[in-house]
Amino acid sequence: MSHVLLHASARARNFLVRHRSIYWMLVASIAAAAGGLVASEVARAREARAAWTDTRPVIVARHAITAGATITDADVSATHLPRGATPLVAITTLTPGTQARDDIAPGEVLLSTHLGAVPTGELRPATRGVAIPRAAGSLPLMVGTVVDLIASEDSLATAGGTTGLLAVNATVVVVTDEVAVVAVSESAAPDVAGAAAAGRVTMIWRSGPLASATGGESDV
């Protein structure tokens, strides 16, 4: 076998010696292929470096933002992050009045998928919907309004009445003339439901839209 290989190698050398043009064509082809491979690797290295040295503007949350809350300039800050660490759907500017569709953690980059009104009747994971009776003169609620829920032995207007905080950042998911269904955490739901059944829950507006006297959204 080695004899055959040596013989074939010798014949190939003799052929290339007699046909120098073919020899140099092969040399040029090998050099071009090697050059192309090197250029491709260099381009990949440059692209990878650029992904971590080039930056793009992003918007990040200054603090926790609850789903349904209206996001203001005070809730966010602008910064720059490496392009390779920034999702393609990260927003670069915040439109006034934008609502959070999901809970957003402090320092989290705001994505377009985070934004938009919470759909009517939709509950976030680990929450329960509790119906709170609405009385005359109660808050002009809308879907997406965020409230704190206070329990009172009598009422907040009664001097000396004892109050207790039942839930914070409860998002209104359904509104009728008689009740407002609010999404509260699973742990808070039993206490909120019990106080609501006794008619001892007061809702305090925290953020999000309020209905105007004509039925539209208020700027308050």
Coordinates of C-alpha atoms in Angstrom, one line a residue, residues 9-10 18 20 28 31 37 61 65 68 79 85 94 118 128 142 156 159 164 179 184 192 196-197 209-211 219:
S9 CA 2.7 11.0 -5.2
A10 CA 5.6 10.8 -7.5
R18 CA 5.3 19.6 -16.4
R20 CA 3.4 24.7 -13.9
A28 CA -3.6 30.4 -5.6
A31 CA -4.3 30.7 -0.6
L37 CA -11.4 31.7 6.2
A61 CA -37.6 50.9 35.8
I65 CA -44.1 48.9 38.7
G68 CA -52.1 48.2 35.2
T79 CA -29.5 54.6 30.2
A85 CA -27.3 42.4 26.1
L94 CA -41.7 56.3 26.8
V118 CA -54.4 44.8 31.0
R128 CA -57.4 36.3 42.8
M142 CA -61.9 52.0 35.2
L156 CA -62.5 56.4 57.3
A159 CA -63.1 59.9 64.1
G164 CA -56.1 48.2 58.5
V179 CA -69.1 46.2 42.1
V184 CA -55.2 40.9 44.8
V192 CA -60.2 41.2 51.4
A196 CA -65.8 43.2 51.4
A197 CA -68.7 40.9 52.5
P209 CA -56.9 55.8 34.7
L210 CA -60.0 57.3 36.4
A211 CA -63.3 57.8 34.6
D219 CA -56.2 63.1 33.4

